[in-house]
Amino acid sequence: MKIRVPATSANIGPGFDSVGLAVTLYLEIDVIKESKEWYIEHDLKGVPNDATNLLISTALQIEPNLRPHYLKMTSSIPLARGLGSSSSVIVAGIELANQLGNLNLSIDEKLNLATKIEGHPDNVAPALLGNLVISQYCNERVQYIKTDFPETALLAYIPNYELKTSDSRQVLPQSLDYKEAVLASSTANVVVAALMSGNIVLAGKAIEQDQFHQPYRLKLVKEFNTVRDLSKASGAYGIYLSGAGPTLMILIEKSKVDQLKTKIEQLNLNGDLEILDIDKKGVQVV
């Protein structure tokens, strides 16, 4: 059995802790065989191989009586880069428990469990459901809408350094004054409406007007101004900080993405570039 979970790009401007998109990088878990003890084979530095691994601990949190298995983990999702690496593992762990324990969990049950573990649904919802998901977590229940993302190419600039979510949250303000909150909320409303109506041009503009987190976090990503200026000069619809960063996600017409990728590569920045598409399926079990 193989469990496959997509990466996610969350927040999407002012959609803070609420709006996320599944993209075509993947975590894959192969369930090899039963064993005396839990063991997970992988090549991720600093990540445990035993039952303390987040994948296994999540599964055992859902169903403590699972029989131990030998597993193999492979991932193209970079760690601590704002692409939902931990959320993908949580979703995979819940699905592992669901399959090995024959739990027959519903989508809503999986989503509520994942959100309770993660703390907010913006990454786990698209990882589970695929596509674009707008969600809210209130009274320990998730309300969500899954919809199509407008036609666009996604170009991710992924710096070669980590940015932990906890560190990225420390730069955020404790509060906004009333006028700032109204402006930030109205901008988020326009982003969601533009995305759901397929207006990528308006969505791109409004995404860059976020007041909730990007103005505070972008100082942690030294390449932002350089990448933004070149992207906008090349016709990008918009650029935003993916998750807590440091990945920058560029929205651009598909006919222009290869040329922009080449231009950014020529800057010789300390990072990688990935042309991504939208994953529309979410978690899959083979």
XYZ file of N, CA and C in Angstrom:
858
model
N 0.845 -1.198 0.000
C 0.000 0.000 0.000
C 0.878 1.245 0.000
N 0.469 2.229 -0.766
C 1.175 3.510 -0.824
C 0.202 4.637 -0.510
N 0.629 5.565 0.346
C -0.139 6.767 0.660
C 0.605 7.955 0.074
N -0.101 8.767 -0.688
C 0.515 9.903 -1.390
C -0.203 11.187 -1.005
N 0.565 12.177 -0.522
C -0.022 13.441 -0.043
C 0.685 14.607 -0.732
N -0.074 15.563 -1.271
C 0.566 16.695 -1.934
C 1.095 17.743 -0.959
N 2.056 18.515 -1.428
C 2.486 19.718 -0.717
C 1.371 20.753 -0.784
N 1.492 21.774 0.043
C 0.486 22.824 0.049
C 1.130 24.198 0.154
N 0.469 25.164 -0.438
C 0.892 26.562 -0.354
C -0.242 27.328 0.304
N -0.012 27.734 1.556
C -1.103 28.305 2.350
C -0.935 29.797 2.588
N -1.951 30.353 3.236
C -2.115 31.788 3.511
C -2.531 32.539 2.251
N -1.768 32.426 1.164
C -2.103 33.077 -0.115
C -2.505 34.526 0.128
N -1.519 35.313 0.538
C -1.769 36.712 0.845
C -2.525 36.836 2.151
N -3.687 37.507 2.137
C -4.419 37.740 3.378
C -5.264 36.558 3.845
N -5.184 35.431 3.158
C -5.944 34.249 3.578
C -5.254 33.553 4.736
N -4.906 34.308 5.761
C -4.039 33.849 6.844
C -4.697 32.739 7.658
N -4.016 31.586 7.749
C -4.489 30.413 8.482
C -5.828 29.901 7.954
N -6.173 30.249 6.709
C -7.518 29.952 6.214
C -7.567 29.470 4.764
N -6.686 29.968 3.910
C -6.741 29.661 2.481
C -5.484 28.908 2.066
N -5.667 27.757 1.417
C -4.517 26.966 0.994
C -4.762 26.239 -0.316
N -3.676 25.898 -0.974
C -3.715 25.291 -2.306
C -2.803 24.072 -2.331
N -3.290 22.960 -2.865
C -2.479 21.756 -3.028
C -1.666 21.862 -4.312
N -0.370 21.543 -4.233
C 0.526 21.674 -5.384
C 1.305 20.372 -5.597
N 1.926 20.275 -6.770
C 2.475 19.007 -7.248
C 3.899 18.712 -6.782
N 4.103 18.721 -5.481
C 5.232 18.067 -4.828
C 4.604 17.075 -3.861
N 5.293 15.954 -3.594
C 4.579 14.891 -2.875
C 5.399 14.208 -1.787
N 4.678 13.812 -0.735
C 5.154 12.877 0.272
C 4.533 11.524 -0.053
N 5.361 10.487 -0.075
C 4.858 9.142 -0.335
C 5.290 8.204 0.790
N 4.339 7.433 1.285
C 4.580 6.459 2.337
C 4.258 5.075 1.781
N 5.268 4.210 1.739
C 5.066 2.817 1.341
C 4.977 1.954 2.594
N 3.892 1.225 2.710
C 3.722 0.285 3.818
C 4.274 -1.057 3.343
N 5.452 -1.425 3.864
C 6.174 -2.583 3.327
C 5.670 -3.890 3.930
N 5.684 -3.978 5.272
C 5.301 -5.236 5.929
C 5.129 -4.997 7.424
N 4.469 -5.950 8.081
C 4.404 -5.918 9.535
C 5.785 -6.229 10.106
N 6.065 -5.694 11.288
C 7.358 -5.940 11.928
C 7.168 -5.931 13.446
N 8.224 -6.295 14.182
C 8.137 -6.338 15.645
C 8.032 -4.930 16.231
N 8.707 -3.977 15.596
C 8.685 -2.598 16.054
C 8.460 -1.668 14.864
N 7.970 -0.489 15.162
C 7.807 0.506 14.107
C 9.179 0.955 13.593
N 9.298 1.002 12.272
C 10.521 1.546 11.677
C 10.139 2.203 10.355
N 10.675 3.413 10.140
C 10.406 4.116 8.891
C 11.727 4.470 8.213
N 11.908 3.940 7.020
C 13.124 4.169 6.236
C 12.988 5.479 5.464
N 14.015 6.347 5.555
C 14.012 7.598 4.812
C 15.428 8.160 4.797
N 15.624 9.235 4.032
C 16.943 9.863 3.964
C 16.892 11.322 4.429
N 15.958 11.630 5.327
C 15.783 12.984 5.818
C 16.636 13.190 7.067
N 17.579 14.086 6.982
C 18.507 14.324 8.080
C 17.785 14.890 9.297
N 18.076 14.297 10.464
C 17.517 14.781 11.711
C 16.107 14.330 12.004
N 15.523 13.503 11.137
C 14.158 13.017 11.329
C 14.227 11.585 11.867
N 13.552 11.282 12.984
C 13.668 9.949 13.580
C 13.094 8.838 12.706
N 13.572 7.623 12.953
C 13.124 6.449 12.207
C 12.165 5.573 13.001
N 11.998 5.876 14.290
C 11.193 4.997 15.137
C 9.798 5.588 15.368
N 9.137 5.107 16.413
C 7.753 5.507 16.672
C 7.614 6.962 17.077
N 8.729 7.652 17.334
C 8.653 9.088 17.634
C 8.533 9.933 16.363
N 8.711 9.328 15.203
C 8.504 10.034 13.941
C 7.079 10.581 13.893
N 6.913 11.803 13.398
C 5.599 12.451 13.377
C 4.555 11.605 12.660
N 4.936 10.911 11.601
C 3.996 10.064 10.868
C 3.425 8.990 11.784
N 4.309 8.272 12.455
C 3.877 7.143 13.286
C 3.181 7.639 14.544
N 3.712 8.690 15.171
C 3.078 9.208 16.389
C 1.679 9.732 16.101
N 1.484 10.315 14.905
C 0.141 10.766 14.519
C -0.792 9.579 14.357
N -0.327 8.546 13.657
C -1.150 7.351 13.459
C -1.547 6.726 14.790
N -0.598 6.643 15.720
C -0.878 6.035 17.024
C -1.748 6.928 17.892
N -1.716 8.215 17.648
C -2.616 9.123 18.355
C -4.065 8.863 17.937
N -4.245 8.504 16.663
C -5.584 8.215 16.143
C -6.047 6.827 16.559
N -5.121 5.849 16.489
C -5.447 4.463 16.838
C -4.246 3.824 17.539
N -4.236 3.821 18.878
C -3.080 3.337 19.636
C -2.780 1.851 19.462
N -3.740 1.060 18.982
C -3.575 -0.394 18.926
C -3.118 -0.910 17.567
N -2.581 -0.036 16.734
C -2.085 -0.479 15.433
C -0.904 -1.429 15.596
N -0.836 -2.439 14.746
C 0.316 -3.322 14.742
C 1.499 -2.604 14.099
N 2.707 -2.774 14.642
C 3.882 -2.108 14.069
C 4.144 -2.557 12.625
N 4.666 -1.647 11.830
C 4.992 -1.933 10.434
C 6.345 -1.333 10.068
N 6.918 -1.898 9.040
C 8.109 -1.337 8.395
C 7.609 -0.459 7.261
N 7.997 0.814 7.272
C 7.517 1.792 6.306
C 8.688 2.420 5.560
N 8.401 2.988 4.425
C 9.396 3.756 3.686
C 8.793 5.107 3.319
N 9.526 6.165 3.609
C 9.065 7.526 3.316
C 9.972 8.175 2.283
N 9.379 8.706 1.241
C 10.110 9.528 0.272
C 9.338 10.826 0.091
N 10.072 11.931 -0.086
C 9.388 13.220 -0.182
C 10.150 14.180 -1.079
N 9.399 14.880 -1.915
C 9.956 15.987 -2.698
C 9.567 17.327 -2.092
N 8.940 17.302 -0.904
C 8.518 18.523 -0.216
C 9.647 18.971 0.703
N 10.263 20.108 0.461
C 11.365 20.553 1.326
C 10.876 20.901 2.723
N 11.714 20.608 3.719
C 11.349 20.850 5.110
C 11.465 22.334 5.463
N 10.529 22.807 6.267
C 10.562 24.171 6.826
C 10.753 25.241 5.759
N 10.023 25.090 4.657
C 10.116 26.069 3.569
C 8.773 26.712 3.245
N 7.740 26.438 4.023
C 6.436 27.036 3.755
C 5.624 26.291 2.728
N 5.880 24.984 2.584
C 5.142 24.173 1.620
C 4.422 22.997 2.288
N 4.156 23.131 3.566
C 3.307 22.164 4.252
C 3.927 20.810 4.509
N 5.229 20.758 4.760
C 5.882 19.458 4.958
C 5.319 18.730 6.182
N 5.146 19.424 7.292
C 4.619 18.759 8.487
C 3.142 18.402 8.325
N 2.383 19.263 7.662
C 0.965 18.973 7.441
C 0.781 17.728 6.572
N 1.633 17.557 5.580
C 1.532 16.372 4.722
C 1.778 15.106 5.531
N 2.711 15.174 6.492
C 2.990 14.013 7.334
C 1.804 13.719 8.251
N 1.196 14.755 8.813
C 0.024 14.569 9.679
C -1.120 13.925 8.907
N -1.387 14.422 7.701
C -2.453 13.849 6.873
C -2.134 12.399 6.528
N -0.862 12.127 6.205
C -0.456 10.752 5.897
C -0.598 9.858 7.124
N -0.260 10.377 8.316
C -0.376 9.587 9.538
C -1.817 9.213 9.844
N -2.723 10.157 9.639
C -4.144 9.869 9.848
C -4.624 8.829 8.855
N -4.184 8.944 7.611
C -4.595 7.963 6.607
C -3.980 6.588 6.884
N -2.756 6.585 7.413
C -2.120 5.317 7.788
C -2.951 4.618 8.865
N -3.356 5.369 9.885
C -4.198 4.789 10.928
C -5.536 4.336 10.364
N -6.089 5.127 9.477
C -7.379 4.797 8.870
C -7.311 3.481 8.111
N -6.224 3.292 7.364
C -6.081 2.077 6.552
C -5.712 0.863 7.390
N -4.690 0.998 8.239
C -4.239 -0.158 9.022
C -5.251 -0.542 10.105
N -5.992 0.439 10.609
C -6.966 0.165 11.656
C -8.373 -0.061 11.153
N -8.554 0.001 9.816
C -9.888 -0.171 9.230
C -10.924 0.724 9.923
N -10.582 2.004 10.057
C -11.414 2.935 10.807
C -12.566 3.522 9.997
N -12.426 3.516 8.672
C -13.465 4.064 7.791
C -13.825 5.510 8.141
N -12.783 6.312 8.374
C -13.005 7.716 8.705
C -13.560 8.480 7.506
N -14.480 9.383 7.756
C -14.995 10.245 6.696
C -14.006 11.380 6.423
N -14.208 12.080 5.328
C -13.373 13.239 5.010
C -13.445 14.268 6.132
N -14.643 14.552 6.610
C -14.796 15.544 7.676
C -14.090 15.094 8.951
N -14.170 13.826 9.273
C -13.490 13.317 10.464
C -11.977 13.454 10.327
N -11.442 13.107 9.161
C -10.006 13.243 8.924
C -9.573 14.703 9.032
N -10.377 15.589 8.466
C -10.025 17.011 8.463
C -10.053 17.586 9.872
N -11.040 17.223 10.654
C -11.101 17.719 12.023
C -9.966 17.176 12.876
N -9.609 15.915 12.674
C -8.480 15.335 13.405
C -7.176 16.032 13.014
N -6.974 16.223 11.729
C -5.742 16.851 11.247
C -5.626 18.285 11.749
N -6.734 19.004 11.745
C -6.716 20.397 12.184
C -6.474 20.499 13.682
N -7.047 19.587 14.439
C -6.812 19.582 15.884
C -5.333 19.371 16.190
N -4.681 18.497 15.422
C -3.256 18.231 15.629
C -2.416 19.411 15.150
N -2.723 19.947 13.975
C -1.925 21.009 13.364
C -2.216 22.376 13.979
N -3.460 22.598 14.379
C -3.817 23.871 15.000
C -4.621 24.786 14.114
N -4.498 24.635 12.814
C -5.290 25.416 11.858
C -5.382 24.623 10.550
N -6.414 24.884 9.736
C -6.695 24.001 8.593
C -6.087 24.413 7.262
N -5.374 25.543 7.187
C -5.008 26.078 5.867
C -4.112 25.144 5.072
N -3.255 24.349 5.732
C -2.418 23.382 5.023
C -3.049 21.993 4.950
N -3.586 21.517 6.079
C -4.085 20.142 6.092
C -5.317 19.970 5.204
N -6.128 21.026 5.057
C -7.342 20.902 4.245
C -7.013 20.634 2.772
N -6.170 21.442 2.110
C -5.843 21.115 0.721
C -5.008 19.850 0.581
N -4.175 19.521 1.583
C -3.421 18.267 1.527
C -4.369 17.079 1.500
N -5.440 17.171 2.236
C -6.431 16.104 2.291
C -7.371 16.116 1.093
N -7.821 17.310 0.695
C -8.886 17.438 -0.302
C -8.390 17.738 -1.708
N -7.197 18.356 -1.819
C -6.723 18.809 -3.117
C -7.315 20.158 -3.489
N -6.743 20.780 -4.535
C -7.232 22.032 -5.104
C -7.129 23.189 -4.108
N -7.977 24.202 -4.275
C -8.022 25.372 -3.413
C -9.084 25.143 -2.342
N -8.717 25.366 -1.084
C -9.673 25.187 0.011
C -9.658 26.431 0.897
N -10.848 26.988 1.104
C -11.027 28.102 2.042
C -11.699 27.510 3.279
N -11.104 27.703 4.437
C -11.584 26.985 5.618
C -11.540 27.855 6.871
N -12.287 27.404 7.876
C -12.341 28.075 9.167
C -12.398 27.007 10.249
N -11.673 27.247 11.363
C -11.690 26.320 12.494
C -12.295 27.036 13.688
N -13.449 26.572 14.113
C -14.158 27.235 15.208
C -14.868 26.176 16.045
N -14.730 26.261 17.368
C -15.357 25.294 18.276
C -14.975 23.857 17.920
N -13.699 23.698 17.545
C -13.115 22.397 17.223
C -13.781 21.710 16.034
N -14.362 22.508 15.148
C -14.942 21.976 13.907
C -14.463 22.831 12.741
N -14.226 22.170 11.604
C -13.768 22.864 10.405
C -14.938 23.058 9.442
N -15.091 24.274 8.984
C -16.009 24.568 7.888
C -15.160 24.921 6.672
N -15.510 24.396 5.514
C -14.633 24.609 4.364
C -15.404 24.618 3.049
N -14.780 25.238 2.067
C -15.240 25.211 0.684
C -14.050 24.809 -0.175
N -14.219 23.778 -0.986
C -13.210 23.391 -1.965
C -13.642 23.907 -3.325
N -12.711 24.528 -4.038
C -13.049 25.092 -5.334
C -11.828 25.062 -6.249
N -12.033 25.381 -7.515
C -10.931 25.409 -8.478
C -10.136 26.698 -8.350
N -8.831 26.587 -8.515
C -7.968 27.761 -8.581
C -7.991 28.268 -10.021
N -7.929 29.591 -10.235
C -7.936 30.111 -11.613
C -6.765 29.579 -12.440
N -6.920 29.609 -13.723
C -5.877 29.136 -14.643
C -4.625 29.988 -14.504
N -3.521 29.354 -14.145
C -2.246 30.051 -13.983
C -1.132 29.028 -13.849
N 0.082 29.471 -14.089
C 1.251 28.672 -13.735
C 1.709 29.097 -12.353
N 2.333 28.182 -11.647
C 2.897 28.453 -10.331
C 4.407 28.260 -10.414
N 5.150 29.286 -10.071
C 6.603 29.192 -10.037
C 7.048 29.453 -8.606
N 7.612 28.435 -7.975
C 8.048 28.550 -6.588
C 9.543 28.816 -6.537
N 9.914 29.908 -5.874
C 11.316 30.140 -5.550
C 11.523 29.658 -4.113
N 12.345 28.643 -3.941
C 12.527 27.977 -2.652
C 13.946 28.247 -2.160
N 14.127 29.187 -1.225
C 15.471 29.476 -0.721
C 16.119 28.258 -0.065
N 17.439 28.239 -0.103
C 18.178 27.121 0.488
C 18.459 27.350 1.970
N 17.455 27.833 2.683
C 17.549 27.954 4.134
C 16.155 27.756 4.710
N 16.116 27.255 5.922
C 14.849 26.985 6.576
C 14.320 28.230 7.294
N 13.016 28.270 7.451
C 12.370 29.299 8.270
C 11.260 28.603 9.043
N 11.497 28.372 10.326
C 10.527 27.670 11.143
C 9.292 28.537 11.361
N 8.125 27.879 11.368
C 6.877 28.600 11.565
C 6.896 29.378 12.877
N 7.451 28.780 13.928
C 7.497 29.454 15.228
C 8.295 30.750 15.152
N 9.410 30.736 14.409
C 10.211 31.950 14.245
C 9.475 32.982 13.403
N 8.789 32.510 12.376
C 8.061 33.413 11.491
C 6.874 34.056 12.199
N 6.281 33.348 13.138
C 5.146 33.908 13.884
C 5.591 34.960 14.900
N 6.836 34.890 15.331
C 7.311 35.832 16.345
C 7.368 37.270 15.836
N 7.456 37.467 14.542
C 7.550 38.826 14.004
C 6.171 39.453 13.776
N 5.109 38.693 13.994
C 3.764 39.210 13.766
C 3.307 40.085 14.924
N 2.476 41.082 14.639
C 1.973 41.946 15.724
C 0.970 41.193 16.587
N 0.821 41.631 17.825
C -0.153 41.021 18.732
C -1.577 41.460 18.398
N -1.719 42.616 17.748
C -3.053 43.110 17.417
C -2.969 44.112 16.274
N -4.112 44.371 15.644
C -4.263 45.415 14.634
C -5.318 46.385 15.139
N -5.162 47.668 14.810
C -6.223 48.581 15.212
C -7.441 48.378 14.296
N -8.550 48.973 14.669
C -9.817 48.669 14.009
C -9.769 48.944 12.504
N -9.265 50.122 12.115
C -9.210 50.469 10.694
C -8.301 49.513 9.925
N -7.168 49.149 10.527
C -6.264 48.193 9.878
C -6.944 46.841 9.705
N -7.688 46.406 10.711
C -8.366 45.113 10.650
C -9.439 45.103 9.569
N -10.174 46.205 9.461
C -11.211 46.291 8.419
C -10.579 46.233 7.028
N -9.487 46.963 6.834
C -8.797 46.944 5.545
C -8.263 45.550 5.245
N -7.638 44.923 6.225
C -7.080 43.589 6.012
C -8.177 42.589 5.686
N -9.294 42.671 6.392
C -10.411 41.758 6.158
C -11.043 41.974 4.783
N -11.226 43.231 4.398
C -11.828 43.511 3.087
C -10.921 43.037 1.960
N -9.613 43.153 2.149
C -8.668 42.643 1.140
C -8.784 41.134 1.015
N -8.887 40.452 2.152
C -9.051 38.998 2.128
C -10.344 38.612 1.425
N -11.413 39.372 1.638
C -12.686 39.094 0.970
C -12.540 39.185 -0.543
N -11.820 40.213 -1.009
C -11.622 40.387 -2.449
C -10.786 39.240 -3.021
N -9.754 38.826 -2.291
C -8.919 37.710 -2.766
C -9.767 36.459 -2.954
N -10.561 36.106 -1.951
C -11.377 34.892 -2.033
C -12.396 35.000 -3.164
N -13.057 36.154 -3.275
C -14.051 36.332 -4.342
C -13.403 36.261 -5.719
N -12.227 36.872 -5.866
C -11.540 36.862 -7.159
C -11.094 35.451 -7.521
N -10.562 34.725 -6.551
C -10.127 33.348 -6.828
C -11.308 32.472 -7.226
N -12.407 32.581 -6.496
C -13.557 31.717 -6.767
C -14.273 32.080 -8.062
N -14.123 33.330 -8.505
C -14.744 33.731 -9.775
C -13.798 33.587 -10.953
N -12.558 33.143 -10.687
C -11.597 32.908 -11.766
C -10.855 34.135 -12.234
N -10.925 35.224 -11.482
C -10.268 36.469 -11.887
C -8.863 36.515 -11.298
N -7.907 35.891 -11.978
C -6.550 35.787 -11.465
C -5.835 37.135 -11.455
N -6.194 38.036 -12.359
C -5.561 39.359 -12.393
C -5.889 40.129 -11.117
N -7.175 40.201 -10.767
C -7.578 40.888 -9.544
C -7.046 40.162 -8.308
N -7.100 38.839 -8.336
C -6.601 38.059 -7.202
C -5.129 38.360 -6.947
N -4.336 38.395 -8.025
C -2.912 38.662 -7.880
C -2.636 40.014 -7.247
N -3.373 41.026 -7.674
C -3.195 42.375 -7.105
C -3.563 42.403 -5.628
N -4.712 41.802 -5.285
C -5.179 41.847 -3.902
C -4.301 41.009 -2.979
N -3.772 39.896 -3.480
C -2.887 39.050 -2.681
C -1.691 39.852 -2.184
N -1.168 40.713 -3.036
C 0.011 41.506 -2.673
C -0.325 42.645 -1.702
N -1.606 42.896 -1.459
C -2.019 43.962 -0.545
C -2.312 43.455 0.864
N -1.931 42.222 1.133
C -2.149 41.633 2.459
C -1.599 42.518 3.572
N -2.344 42.611 4.674
C -1.913 43.358 5.858
C -1.786 42.463 7.095
N -2.116 41.178 6.962
C -2.104 40.289 8.119
C -0.711 39.773 8.475
N 0.068 39.361 7.463
C 1.345 38.730 7.818
C 2.509 39.071 6.890
N 2.262 39.255 5.609
C 3.378 39.430 4.682
C 4.239 40.658 4.971
N 3.675 41.826 5.297
C 4.539 42.988 5.551
C 5.543 42.752 6.675
N 5.206 41.883 7.608
C 6.076 41.632 8.759
C 7.083 40.518 8.479
N 6.673 39.543 7.696
C 7.516 38.372 7.464
C 8.490 38.530 6.302
N 8.168 39.391 5.368
C 8.994 39.485 4.163
C 10.411 39.946 4.458
N 10.606 40.623 5.575
C 11.963 41.032 5.945
C 12.839 39.834 6.290
N 12.213 38.675 6.512
C 12.960 37.456 6.794
C 13.416 36.753 5.522
N 12.922 37.217 4.372
C 13.263 36.608 3.077
C 14.004 37.657 2.252
N 15.323 37.612 2.302
C 16.143 38.670 1.721
C 16.007 38.779 0.206
N 15.582 37.698 -0.444
C 15.474 37.713 -1.906
C 14.163 38.298 -2.411
N 13.243 38.619 -1.513
C 11.896 38.958 -1.944
C 11.858 40.102 -2.941
N 12.459 41.228 -2.626
C 12.368 42.394 -3.509
C 12.926 42.103 -4.894
N 14.050 41.389 -4.937
C 14.668 41.062 -6.229
C 13.759 40.177 -7.062
N 13.228 39.126 -6.433
C 12.360 38.186 -7.156
C 11.045 38.857 -7.547
N 10.488 39.658 -6.657
C 9.230 40.349 -6.959
C 9.398 41.306 -8.128
N 10.420 42.137 -8.108
C 10.597 43.145 -9.156
C 10.774 42.495 -10.520
N 11.572 41.428 -10.581
C 11.785 40.745 -11.855
C 10.505 40.053 -12.313
N 9.780 39.463 -11.379
C 8.538 38.768 -11.723
C 7.487 39.728 -12.254
N 7.325 40.864 -11.589
C 6.329 41.837 -12.033
C 6.705 42.428 -13.387
N 8.006 42.662 -13.590
C 8.460 43.180 -14.890
C 8.243 42.163 -16.000
N 8.144 40.889 -15.633
C 7.941 39.820 -16.616
C 6.477 39.458 -16.788
N 5.580 40.222 -16.162
C 4.151 40.033 -16.367
C 3.452 39.145 -15.370
N 4.066 38.877 -14.208
C 3.425 38.034 -13.199
C 2.142 38.686 -12.684
N 1.147 37.848 -12.408
C -0.095 38.351 -11.817
C 0.140 38.817 -10.387
N 0.984 38.096 -9.680
C 1.251 38.429 -8.284
C 2.256 37.472 -7.693
N 2.741 37.801 -6.500
C 3.707 36.976 -5.801
C 3.371 37.037 -4.312
N 3.479 35.900 -3.639
C 3.151 35.891 -2.220
C 4.066 34.941 -1.469
N 4.120 35.138 -0.160
C 4.902 34.291 0.719
C 4.089 33.033 1.000
N 4.639 31.880 0.636
C 3.928 30.618 0.809
C 4.011 30.166 2.257
N 2.859 29.982 2.889
C 2.845 29.589 4.288
C 3.553 30.613 5.147
N 4.420 30.109 6.028
C 5.224 30.988 6.874
C 6.534 31.374 6.210
N 6.726 30.946 4.946
C 7.949 31.222 4.225
C 9.014 30.180 4.497
N 10.172 30.324 3.845
C 10.592 31.445 3.008
C 10.260 31.310 1.518
N 9.553 30.225 1.125
C 9.237 30.064 -0.292
C 8.367 31.215 -0.799
N 8.704 31.702 -1.978
C 7.914 32.720 -2.668
C 7.184 32.052 -3.820
N 5.872 32.245 -3.891
C 5.076 31.643 -4.956
C 4.665 32.725 -5.948
N 5.027 32.510 -7.195
C 4.753 33.475 -8.259
C 3.621 32.939 -9.125
N 2.613 33.764 -9.339
C 1.495 33.433 -10.223
C 1.731 34.129 -11.556
N 1.797 33.357 -12.630
C 2.128 33.937 -13.933
C 1.481 33.110 -15.040
N 1.230 33.753 -16.146
C 0.665 33.078 -17.309
C 1.555 31.908 -17.731
N 0.936 30.799 -18.105
C 1.695 29.587 -18.427
C 2.666 29.792 -19.583
N 2.311 30.647 -20.522
C 3.190 30.883 -21.668
C 4.443 31.675 -21.297
N 4.455 32.269 -20.090
C 5.578 33.120 -19.677
C 6.443 32.490 -18.589
N 6.021 31.350 -18.040
C 6.687 30.839 -16.844
C 8.103 30.344 -17.115
N 8.330 29.709 -18.257
C 9.674 29.190 -18.557
C 10.681 30.334 -18.693
N 10.265 31.393 -19.350
C 11.158 32.538 -19.534
C 11.482 33.205 -18.199
N 10.482 33.328 -17.333
C 10.735 33.916 -16.018
C 11.666 33.031 -15.200
N 11.457 31.739 -15.259
C 12.329 30.817 -14.528
C 13.780 31.000 -14.954
N 14.010 31.123 -16.247
C 15.369 31.328 -16.764
C 15.960 32.640 -16.265
N 15.154 33.694 -16.250
C 15.626 35.004 -15.794
C 16.032 34.960 -14.322
N 15.219 34.292 -13.506
C 15.551 34.220 -12.075
C 16.789 33.349 -11.862
N 16.916 32.283 -12.622
C 18.105 31.427 -12.515
C 19.376 32.211 -12.806
N 19.280 33.143 -13.726
C 20.452 33.932 -14.098
C 20.896 34.898 -13.000
N 20.061 35.095 -11.992
C 20.441 35.945 -10.857
C 21.382 35.222 -9.896
N 21.474 33.895 -10.029
C 22.348 33.076 -9.172
C 22.048 33.275 -7.690
N 20.773 33.262 -7.361
C 20.364 33.367 -5.964
C 20.562 32.033 -5.250
N 20.538 32.079 -3.934
C 20.749 30.873 -3.133
C 19.420 30.152 -2.921
N 18.919 29.556 -4.005
C 17.638 28.870 -3.912
C 17.334 28.072 -5.163
N 16.249 27.305 -5.106
C 15.810 26.473 -6.223
C 14.507 27.009 -6.782
N 14.248 26.681 -8.031
C 13.004 27.074 -8.691
C 12.257 25.830 -9.162
N 10.958 25.808 -8.893
C 10.116 24.690 -9.302
C 8.869 25.222 -9.996
N 8.631 24.763 -11.221
C 7.363 25.053 -11.885
C 6.361 24.002 -11.408
N 5.303 24.459 -10.781
C 4.337 23.548 -10.180
C 2.972 23.676 -10.846
N 2.177 22.658 -10.615
C 0.782 22.688 -11.044
C -0.086 22.487 -9.803
N -1.372 22.521 -9.993
C -2.320 22.353 -8.897
C -2.694 20.875 -8.779
N -2.537 20.319 -7.603
C -3.000 18.958 -7.351
C -4.482 19.016 -7.008
N -5.296 18.292 -7.743
C -6.739 18.368 -7.548
C -7.315 17.178 -6.789
N -6.455 16.241 -6.383
C -6.964 15.006 -5.755
C -6.742 14.940 -4.258
N -5.714 15.597 -3.737
C -5.403 15.474 -2.326
C -4.799 14.122 -2.006
N -4.993 13.648 -0.782
C -4.384 12.395 -0.360
C -4.958 11.231 -1.186
N -4.053 10.336 -1.608
C -4.450 9.181 -2.402
C -3.851 7.914 -1.797
N -4.619 6.827 -1.850
C -4.159 5.530 -1.362
C -4.174 4.553 -2.532
N -3.016 3.927 -2.764
C -2.895 2.947 -3.845
C -2.689 1.578 -3.222
